[in-house]
Short mmCIF file of N, CA and C in Angstrom, two decimals:
data_model
loop_
_atom_site.label_atom_id
_atom_site.label_comp_id
_atom_site.label_asym_id
_atom_site.label_seq_id
_atom_site.Cartn_x
_atom_site.Cartn_y
_atom_site.Cartn_z
N LEU E 24 18.41 -110.18 32.03
CA LEU E 24 17.43 -109.36 32.71
C LEU E 24 16.81 -108.39 31.71
N GLY E 25 15.53 -108.31 31.70
CA GLY E 25 14.87 -107.40 30.77
C GLY E 25 14.81 -106.00 31.35
N ASN E 26 15.02 -105.01 30.48
CA ASN E 26 14.96 -103.65 30.97
C ASN E 26 13.88 -102.85 30.26
N SER E 27 12.96 -103.50 29.61
CA SER E 27 11.91 -102.76 28.92
C SER E 27 10.98 -102.09 29.92
N SER E 28 10.70 -102.75 31.06
CA SER E 28 9.79 -102.15 32.04
C SER E 28 10.44 -100.93 32.70
N SER E 29 11.76 -100.96 32.89
CA SER E 29 12.41 -99.83 33.54
C SER E 29 12.57 -98.66 32.58
N MET E 30 12.66 -98.94 31.31
CA MET E 30 12.83 -97.85 30.34
C MET E 30 11.54 -97.10 30.12
N THR E 31 10.42 -97.77 30.23
CA THR E 31 9.16 -97.09 29.97
C THR E 31 8.76 -96.18 31.11
N GLY E 32 9.27 -96.43 32.31
CA GLY E 32 8.89 -95.62 33.46
C GLY E 32 9.84 -94.49 33.76
N ASN E 33 10.72 -94.13 32.82
CA ASN E 33 11.70 -93.10 33.13
C ASN E 33 11.21 -91.70 32.81
N GLY E 34 10.06 -91.58 32.20
CA GLY E 34 9.49 -90.27 31.92
C GLY E 34 10.15 -89.53 30.78
N ALA E 35 11.08 -90.17 30.09
CA ALA E 35 11.81 -89.48 29.02
C ALA E 35 11.25 -89.83 27.65
N GLY E 36 10.27 -90.71 27.59
CA GLY E 36 9.73 -91.09 26.29
C GLY E 36 10.38 -92.36 25.80
N ALA E 37 9.70 -93.11 24.97
CA ALA E 37 10.20 -94.39 24.48
C ALA E 37 11.45 -94.18 23.66
N GLY E 38 12.46 -95.00 23.93
CA GLY E 38 13.70 -94.97 23.16
C GLY E 38 14.64 -93.85 23.53
N ALA E 39 14.24 -92.96 24.43
CA ALA E 39 15.13 -91.86 24.84
C ALA E 39 16.26 -92.43 25.68
N PRO E 40 17.48 -91.93 25.51
CA PRO E 40 18.61 -92.44 26.31
C PRO E 40 18.41 -92.12 27.79
N LEU E 41 18.81 -93.06 28.63
CA LEU E 41 18.70 -92.89 30.08
C LEU E 41 19.88 -92.08 30.59
N ASP E 42 19.62 -91.24 31.57
CA ASP E 42 20.67 -90.43 32.19
C ASP E 42 21.62 -91.36 32.95
N PRO E 43 22.89 -91.46 32.54
CA PRO E 43 23.82 -92.39 33.18
C PRO E 43 24.12 -92.03 34.63
N ARG E 44 23.82 -90.80 35.03
CA ARG E 44 24.03 -90.45 36.44
C ARG E 44 22.97 -91.09 37.33
N LEU E 45 21.79 -91.35 36.74
CA LEU E 45 20.66 -91.88 37.52
C LEU E 45 20.30 -93.32 37.17
N HIS E 46 20.74 -93.78 36.02
CA HIS E 46 20.37 -95.13 35.57
C HIS E 46 21.62 -95.94 35.23
N CYS E 47 21.55 -97.22 35.56
CA CYS E 47 22.65 -98.15 35.29
C CYS E 47 22.76 -98.38 33.78
N GLN E 48 23.94 -98.24 33.26
CA GLN E 48 24.17 -98.46 31.83
C GLN E 48 24.04 -99.94 31.47
N GLU E 49 24.35 -100.81 32.42
CA GLU E 49 24.31 -102.25 32.16
C GLU E 49 22.89 -102.82 32.27
N HIS E 50 22.13 -102.38 33.27
CA HIS E 50 20.81 -102.97 33.53
C HIS E 50 19.65 -102.03 33.20
N GLY E 51 19.91 -100.76 32.98
CA GLY E 51 18.85 -99.81 32.66
C GLY E 51 17.99 -99.45 33.87
N GLU E 52 18.35 -99.93 35.03
CA GLU E 52 17.59 -99.67 36.25
C GLU E 52 18.05 -98.37 36.90
N ARG E 53 17.13 -97.76 37.63
CA ARG E 53 17.47 -96.54 38.37
C ARG E 53 18.47 -96.91 39.48
N LYS E 54 19.47 -96.07 39.67
CA LYS E 54 20.47 -96.29 40.71
C LYS E 54 19.88 -95.84 42.05
N LYS E 55 19.59 -96.81 42.91
CA LYS E 55 18.97 -96.52 44.20
C LYS E 55 19.83 -96.98 45.37
N VAL E 56 21.00 -97.50 45.08
CA VAL E 56 21.88 -98.04 46.12
C VAL E 56 23.20 -97.27 46.06
N TYR E 57 23.74 -96.94 47.23
CA TYR E 57 25.03 -96.27 47.30
C TYR E 57 26.07 -97.29 47.76
N CYS E 58 27.11 -97.49 46.97
CA CYS E 58 28.20 -98.39 47.32
C CYS E 58 29.24 -97.57 48.08
N ARG E 59 29.35 -97.84 49.38
CA ARG E 59 30.32 -97.11 50.21
C ARG E 59 31.75 -97.49 49.85
N THR E 60 31.94 -98.72 49.43
CA THR E 60 33.28 -99.18 49.06
C THR E 60 33.83 -98.38 47.89
N CYS E 61 32.98 -98.13 46.90
CA CYS E 61 33.42 -97.42 45.69
C CYS E 61 32.97 -95.96 45.66
N SER E 62 32.18 -95.54 46.64
CA SER E 62 31.64 -94.17 46.70
C SER E 62 30.90 -93.80 45.43
N THR E 63 29.96 -94.68 45.05
CA THR E 63 29.21 -94.43 43.82
C THR E 63 27.80 -95.00 43.94
N LEU E 64 26.90 -94.47 43.11
CA LEU E 64 25.54 -94.99 43.03
C LEU E 64 25.51 -96.18 42.08
N VAL E 65 24.74 -97.20 42.46
CA VAL E 65 24.60 -98.40 41.61
C VAL E 65 23.14 -98.85 41.64
N CYS E 66 22.78 -99.71 40.72
CA CYS E 66 21.42 -100.27 40.74
C CYS E 66 21.41 -101.50 41.63
N ILE E 67 20.22 -101.97 41.95
CA ILE E 67 20.07 -103.11 42.84
C ILE E 67 20.70 -104.38 42.25
N TYR E 68 20.67 -104.52 40.92
CA TYR E 68 21.25 -105.71 40.28
C TYR E 68 22.77 -105.71 40.38
N CYS E 69 23.38 -104.52 40.26
CA CYS E 69 24.84 -104.44 40.41
C CYS E 69 25.25 -104.78 41.84
N GLN E 70 24.39 -104.41 42.80
CA GLN E 70 24.69 -104.73 44.19
C GLN E 70 24.53 -106.22 44.47
N LEU E 71 23.45 -106.80 43.98
CA LEU E 71 23.15 -108.20 44.31
C LEU E 71 23.93 -109.21 43.47
N HIS E 72 24.16 -108.89 42.19
CA HIS E 72 24.75 -109.87 41.30
C HIS E 72 25.97 -109.35 40.52
N GLY E 73 26.26 -108.10 40.62
CA GLY E 73 27.33 -107.52 39.80
C GLY E 73 28.62 -107.28 40.57
N GLU E 74 29.37 -106.31 40.09
CA GLU E 74 30.71 -106.05 40.64
C GLU E 74 30.68 -105.47 42.05
N HIS E 75 29.52 -105.06 42.54
CA HIS E 75 29.41 -104.50 43.89
C HIS E 75 28.82 -105.50 44.89
N GLN E 76 28.77 -106.75 44.49
CA GLN E 76 28.10 -107.81 45.26
C GLN E 76 28.63 -107.93 46.70
N ASP E 77 29.91 -107.89 46.91
CA ASP E 77 30.48 -108.07 48.25
C ASP E 77 30.90 -106.74 48.88
N HIS E 78 30.40 -105.65 48.33
CA HIS E 78 30.77 -104.33 48.84
C HIS E 78 29.82 -103.87 49.95
N ASP E 79 30.26 -102.86 50.68
CA ASP E 79 29.44 -102.24 51.73
C ASP E 79 28.47 -101.27 51.04
N CYS E 80 27.19 -101.67 50.98
CA CYS E 80 26.19 -100.87 50.27
C CYS E 80 25.07 -100.46 51.22
N ILE E 81 24.40 -99.37 50.86
CA ILE E 81 23.29 -98.83 51.64
C ILE E 81 22.32 -98.19 50.66
N LEU E 82 21.06 -98.08 51.04
CA LEU E 82 20.11 -97.37 50.17
C LEU E 82 20.58 -95.93 49.99
N ALA E 83 20.47 -95.44 48.78
CA ALA E 83 20.93 -94.09 48.46
C ALA E 83 20.23 -93.05 49.35
N GLN E 84 18.94 -93.27 49.63
CA GLN E 84 18.19 -92.34 50.49
C GLN E 84 18.80 -92.28 51.88
N GLU E 85 19.19 -93.43 52.41
CA GLU E 85 19.80 -93.46 53.75
C GLU E 85 21.15 -92.76 53.75
N GLN E 86 21.93 -92.97 52.70
CA GLN E 86 23.23 -92.31 52.58
C GLN E 86 23.04 -90.80 52.45
N ALA E 87 22.04 -90.41 51.67
CA ALA E 87 21.76 -88.97 51.49
C ALA E 87 21.38 -88.35 52.83
N LEU E 88 20.57 -89.04 53.62
CA LEU E 88 20.18 -88.53 54.93
C LEU E 88 21.41 -88.42 55.83
N ALA E 89 22.25 -89.44 55.83
CA ALA E 89 23.47 -89.42 56.65
C ALA E 89 24.38 -88.26 56.22
N GLU E 90 24.48 -88.02 54.92
CA GLU E 90 25.30 -86.92 54.42
C GLU E 90 24.71 -85.57 54.82
N ARG E 91 23.37 -85.45 54.79
CA ARG E 91 22.73 -84.20 55.21
C ARG E 91 23.03 -83.92 56.69
N VAL E 92 22.94 -84.96 57.51
CA VAL E 92 23.23 -84.81 58.94
C VAL E 92 24.69 -84.39 59.12
N ARG E 93 25.60 -85.07 58.40
CA ARG E 93 27.03 -84.73 58.48
C ARG E 93 27.27 -83.30 58.02
N LEU E 94 26.64 -82.89 56.94
CA LEU E 94 26.81 -81.52 56.44
C LEU E 94 26.24 -80.50 57.41
N ASP E 95 25.11 -80.83 58.04
CA ASP E 95 24.55 -79.92 59.05
C ASP E 95 25.52 -79.74 60.21
N ARG E 96 26.12 -80.85 60.66
CA ARG E 96 27.11 -80.76 61.74
C ARG E 96 28.31 -79.92 61.31
N LEU E 97 28.80 -80.16 60.11
CA LEU E 97 29.94 -79.40 59.60
C LEU E 97 29.58 -77.92 59.48
N HIS E 98 28.36 -77.64 59.03
CA HIS E 98 27.91 -76.25 58.90
C HIS E 98 27.91 -75.58 60.27
N SER E 99 27.44 -76.30 61.29
CA SER E 99 27.45 -75.75 62.65
C SER E 99 28.87 -75.47 63.13
N VAL E 100 29.78 -76.40 62.84
CA VAL E 100 31.18 -76.21 63.23
C VAL E 100 31.76 -74.99 62.52
N VAL E 101 31.47 -74.85 61.24
CA VAL E 101 31.97 -73.70 60.48
C VAL E 101 31.42 -72.40 61.06
N GLN E 102 30.14 -72.39 61.40
CA GLN E 102 29.55 -71.18 61.98
C GLN E 102 30.19 -70.85 63.33
N GLN E 103 30.42 -71.87 64.15
CA GLN E 103 31.08 -71.64 65.44
C GLN E 103 32.48 -71.09 65.24
N ARG E 104 33.21 -71.69 64.32
CA ARG E 104 34.58 -71.23 64.08
C ARG E 104 34.59 -69.83 63.49
N GLN E 105 33.60 -69.52 62.67
CA GLN E 105 33.51 -68.17 62.11
C GLN E 105 33.29 -67.17 63.25
N GLN E 106 32.40 -67.50 64.18
CA GLN E 106 32.15 -66.62 65.32
C GLN E 106 33.42 -66.47 66.17
N GLN E 107 34.14 -67.57 66.39
CA GLN E 107 35.40 -67.51 67.13
C GLN E 107 36.40 -66.63 66.41
N TRP E 108 36.49 -66.80 65.10
CA TRP E 108 37.43 -66.01 64.31
C TRP E 108 37.07 -64.53 64.40
N LEU E 109 35.78 -64.22 64.26
CA LEU E 109 35.36 -62.81 64.33
C LEU E 109 35.67 -62.23 65.70
N HIS E 110 35.46 -63.00 66.76
CA HIS E 110 35.77 -62.54 68.10
C HIS E 110 37.27 -62.31 68.25
N THR E 111 38.07 -63.27 67.77
CA THR E 111 39.52 -63.14 67.83
C THR E 111 40.00 -61.94 67.01
N TYR E 112 39.44 -61.77 65.83
CA TYR E 112 39.80 -60.64 64.97
C TYR E 112 39.49 -59.32 65.69
N SER E 113 38.32 -59.26 66.30
CA SER E 113 37.94 -58.05 67.02
C SER E 113 38.92 -57.78 68.16
N ASN E 114 39.31 -58.83 68.88
CA ASN E 114 40.30 -58.67 69.96
C ASN E 114 41.63 -58.18 69.43
N VAL E 115 42.07 -58.73 68.31
CA VAL E 115 43.34 -58.31 67.72
C VAL E 115 43.27 -56.84 67.30
N MET E 116 42.15 -56.44 66.71
CA MET E 116 42.01 -55.04 66.30
C MET E 116 42.01 -54.12 67.52
N ASP E 117 41.33 -54.54 68.60
CA ASP E 117 41.33 -53.75 69.84
C ASP E 117 42.74 -53.63 70.41
N MET E 118 43.46 -54.74 70.42
CA MET E 118 44.83 -54.73 70.93
C MET E 118 45.74 -53.86 70.07
N THR E 119 45.55 -53.94 68.76
CA THR E 119 46.35 -53.12 67.84
C THR E 119 46.12 -51.64 68.13
N GLU E 120 44.88 -51.26 68.32
CA GLU E 120 44.56 -49.86 68.63
C GLU E 120 45.14 -49.46 69.98
N ALA E 121 45.06 -50.36 70.97
CA ALA E 121 45.62 -50.07 72.29
C ALA E 121 47.13 -49.89 72.21
N ILE E 122 47.78 -50.71 71.41
CA ILE E 122 49.24 -50.60 71.24
C ILE E 122 49.59 -49.28 70.56
N ARG E 123 48.83 -48.91 69.53
CA ARG E 123 49.08 -47.63 68.85
C ARG E 123 48.92 -46.47 69.83
N HIS E 124 47.85 -46.52 70.62
CA HIS E 124 47.59 -45.46 71.58
C HIS E 124 48.71 -45.40 72.62
N SER E 125 49.09 -46.58 73.13
CA SER E 125 50.16 -46.67 74.12
C SER E 125 51.48 -46.16 73.54
N SER E 126 51.76 -46.54 72.31
CA SER E 126 52.98 -46.12 71.64
C SER E 126 53.00 -44.60 71.48
N SER E 127 51.86 -44.05 71.11
CA SER E 127 51.76 -42.59 70.94
C SER E 127 51.99 -41.88 72.28
N ARG E 128 51.40 -42.40 73.34
CA ARG E 128 51.58 -41.81 74.68
C ARG E 128 53.04 -41.89 75.10
N ARG E 129 53.67 -43.02 74.85
CA ARG E 129 55.08 -43.19 75.22
C ARG E 129 55.97 -42.25 74.42
N GLU E 130 55.63 -42.09 73.15
CA GLU E 130 56.41 -41.17 72.31
C GLU E 130 56.27 -39.74 72.83
N ASP E 131 55.05 -39.35 73.18
CA ASP E 131 54.83 -38.02 73.75
C ASP E 131 55.59 -37.86 75.06
N SER E 132 55.54 -38.88 75.90
CA SER E 132 56.24 -38.85 77.19
C SER E 132 57.74 -38.76 76.99
N LEU E 133 58.26 -39.53 76.04
CA LEU E 133 59.69 -39.50 75.74
C LEU E 133 60.10 -38.11 75.28
N GLY E 134 59.31 -37.52 74.40
CA GLY E 134 59.59 -36.16 73.92
C GLY E 134 59.60 -35.16 75.07
N GLU E 135 58.65 -35.30 75.99
CA GLU E 135 58.58 -34.41 77.15
C GLU E 135 59.81 -34.58 78.03
N HIS E 136 60.26 -35.83 78.24
CA HIS E 136 61.47 -36.07 79.06
C HIS E 136 62.70 -35.43 78.40
N PHE E 137 62.82 -35.59 77.10
CA PHE E 137 63.98 -35.00 76.42
C PHE E 137 63.91 -33.47 76.44
N ARG E 138 62.72 -32.88 76.31
CA ARG E 138 62.59 -31.42 76.43
C ARG E 138 63.03 -30.97 77.82
N HIS E 139 62.60 -31.72 78.82
CA HIS E 139 62.98 -31.38 80.20
C HIS E 139 64.50 -31.51 80.38
N LEU E 140 65.08 -32.60 79.83
CA LEU E 140 66.54 -32.79 79.92
C LEU E 140 67.28 -31.65 79.21
N ARG E 141 66.80 -31.24 78.02
CA ARG E 141 67.43 -30.12 77.30
C ARG E 141 67.35 -28.84 78.13
N GLN E 142 66.17 -28.64 78.74
CA GLN E 142 65.99 -27.44 79.56
C GLN E 142 66.96 -27.47 80.74
N CYS E 143 67.09 -28.62 81.38
CA CYS E 143 68.04 -28.75 82.50
C CYS E 143 69.47 -28.53 82.04
N LEU E 144 69.81 -29.11 80.89
CA LEU E 144 71.17 -28.93 80.34
C LEU E 144 71.42 -27.45 80.00
N ASP E 145 70.41 -26.80 79.40
CA ASP E 145 70.56 -25.38 79.08
C ASP E 145 70.76 -24.56 80.34
N GLN E 146 69.98 -24.89 81.38
CA GLN E 146 70.13 -24.16 82.65
C GLN E 146 71.50 -24.41 83.25
N ARG E 147 71.93 -25.66 83.22
CA ARG E 147 73.26 -26.01 83.77
C ARG E 147 74.36 -25.33 82.98
N GLU E 148 74.20 -25.33 81.64
CA GLU E 148 75.20 -24.66 80.79
C GLU E 148 75.26 -23.17 81.14
N SER E 149 74.09 -22.53 81.26
CA SER E 149 74.05 -21.09 81.61
C SER E 149 74.71 -20.84 82.96
N ALA E 150 74.41 -21.72 83.92
CA ALA E 150 75.00 -21.55 85.25
C ALA E 150 76.52 -21.68 85.21
N LEU E 151 77.03 -22.65 84.49
CA LEU E 151 78.47 -22.86 84.38
C LEU E 151 79.13 -21.71 83.62
N ARG E 152 78.48 -21.17 82.62
CA ARG E 152 79.06 -20.03 81.87
C ARG E 152 79.16 -18.81 82.78
N GLN E 153 78.19 -18.63 83.65
CA GLN E 153 78.22 -17.48 84.54
C GLN E 153 79.37 -17.64 85.57
N VAL E 154 79.59 -18.87 86.00
CA VAL E 154 80.70 -19.12 86.94
C VAL E 154 82.03 -18.82 86.24
N LEU E 155 82.14 -19.16 84.99
CA LEU E 155 83.40 -18.98 84.24
C LEU E 155 83.62 -17.51 83.90
N ARG E 156 82.69 -16.65 83.97
CA ARG E 156 82.86 -15.25 83.61
C ARG E 156 83.41 -14.47 84.71
#
């Protein structure tokens, strides 16, 4: 297969090396097919006659569109989960504050009960001392 026609249309100038990410090293053709079996870009010749001949292949443009759709869906899921997380975090912070407030009130109440008990004990002690005198 001749690759002189494909090399002249690459925009890189005559004799310039082709970018191996975009062009087949074996055929010099632009990689326009995505091999799903190998998860790689290949040229049409590799798909039709080469090592990817019996593989599950699709046009790279179609695969790119499918990936964009998949990424958009994933992005939406991430945004939803972020909103859920923020809502849950806010609830946890509210609960934490409520627990602190409740704990503080209970501590104050407990202190008041013990002050009252001490006062009652002091009164009882005074009353018993007066009886003993």
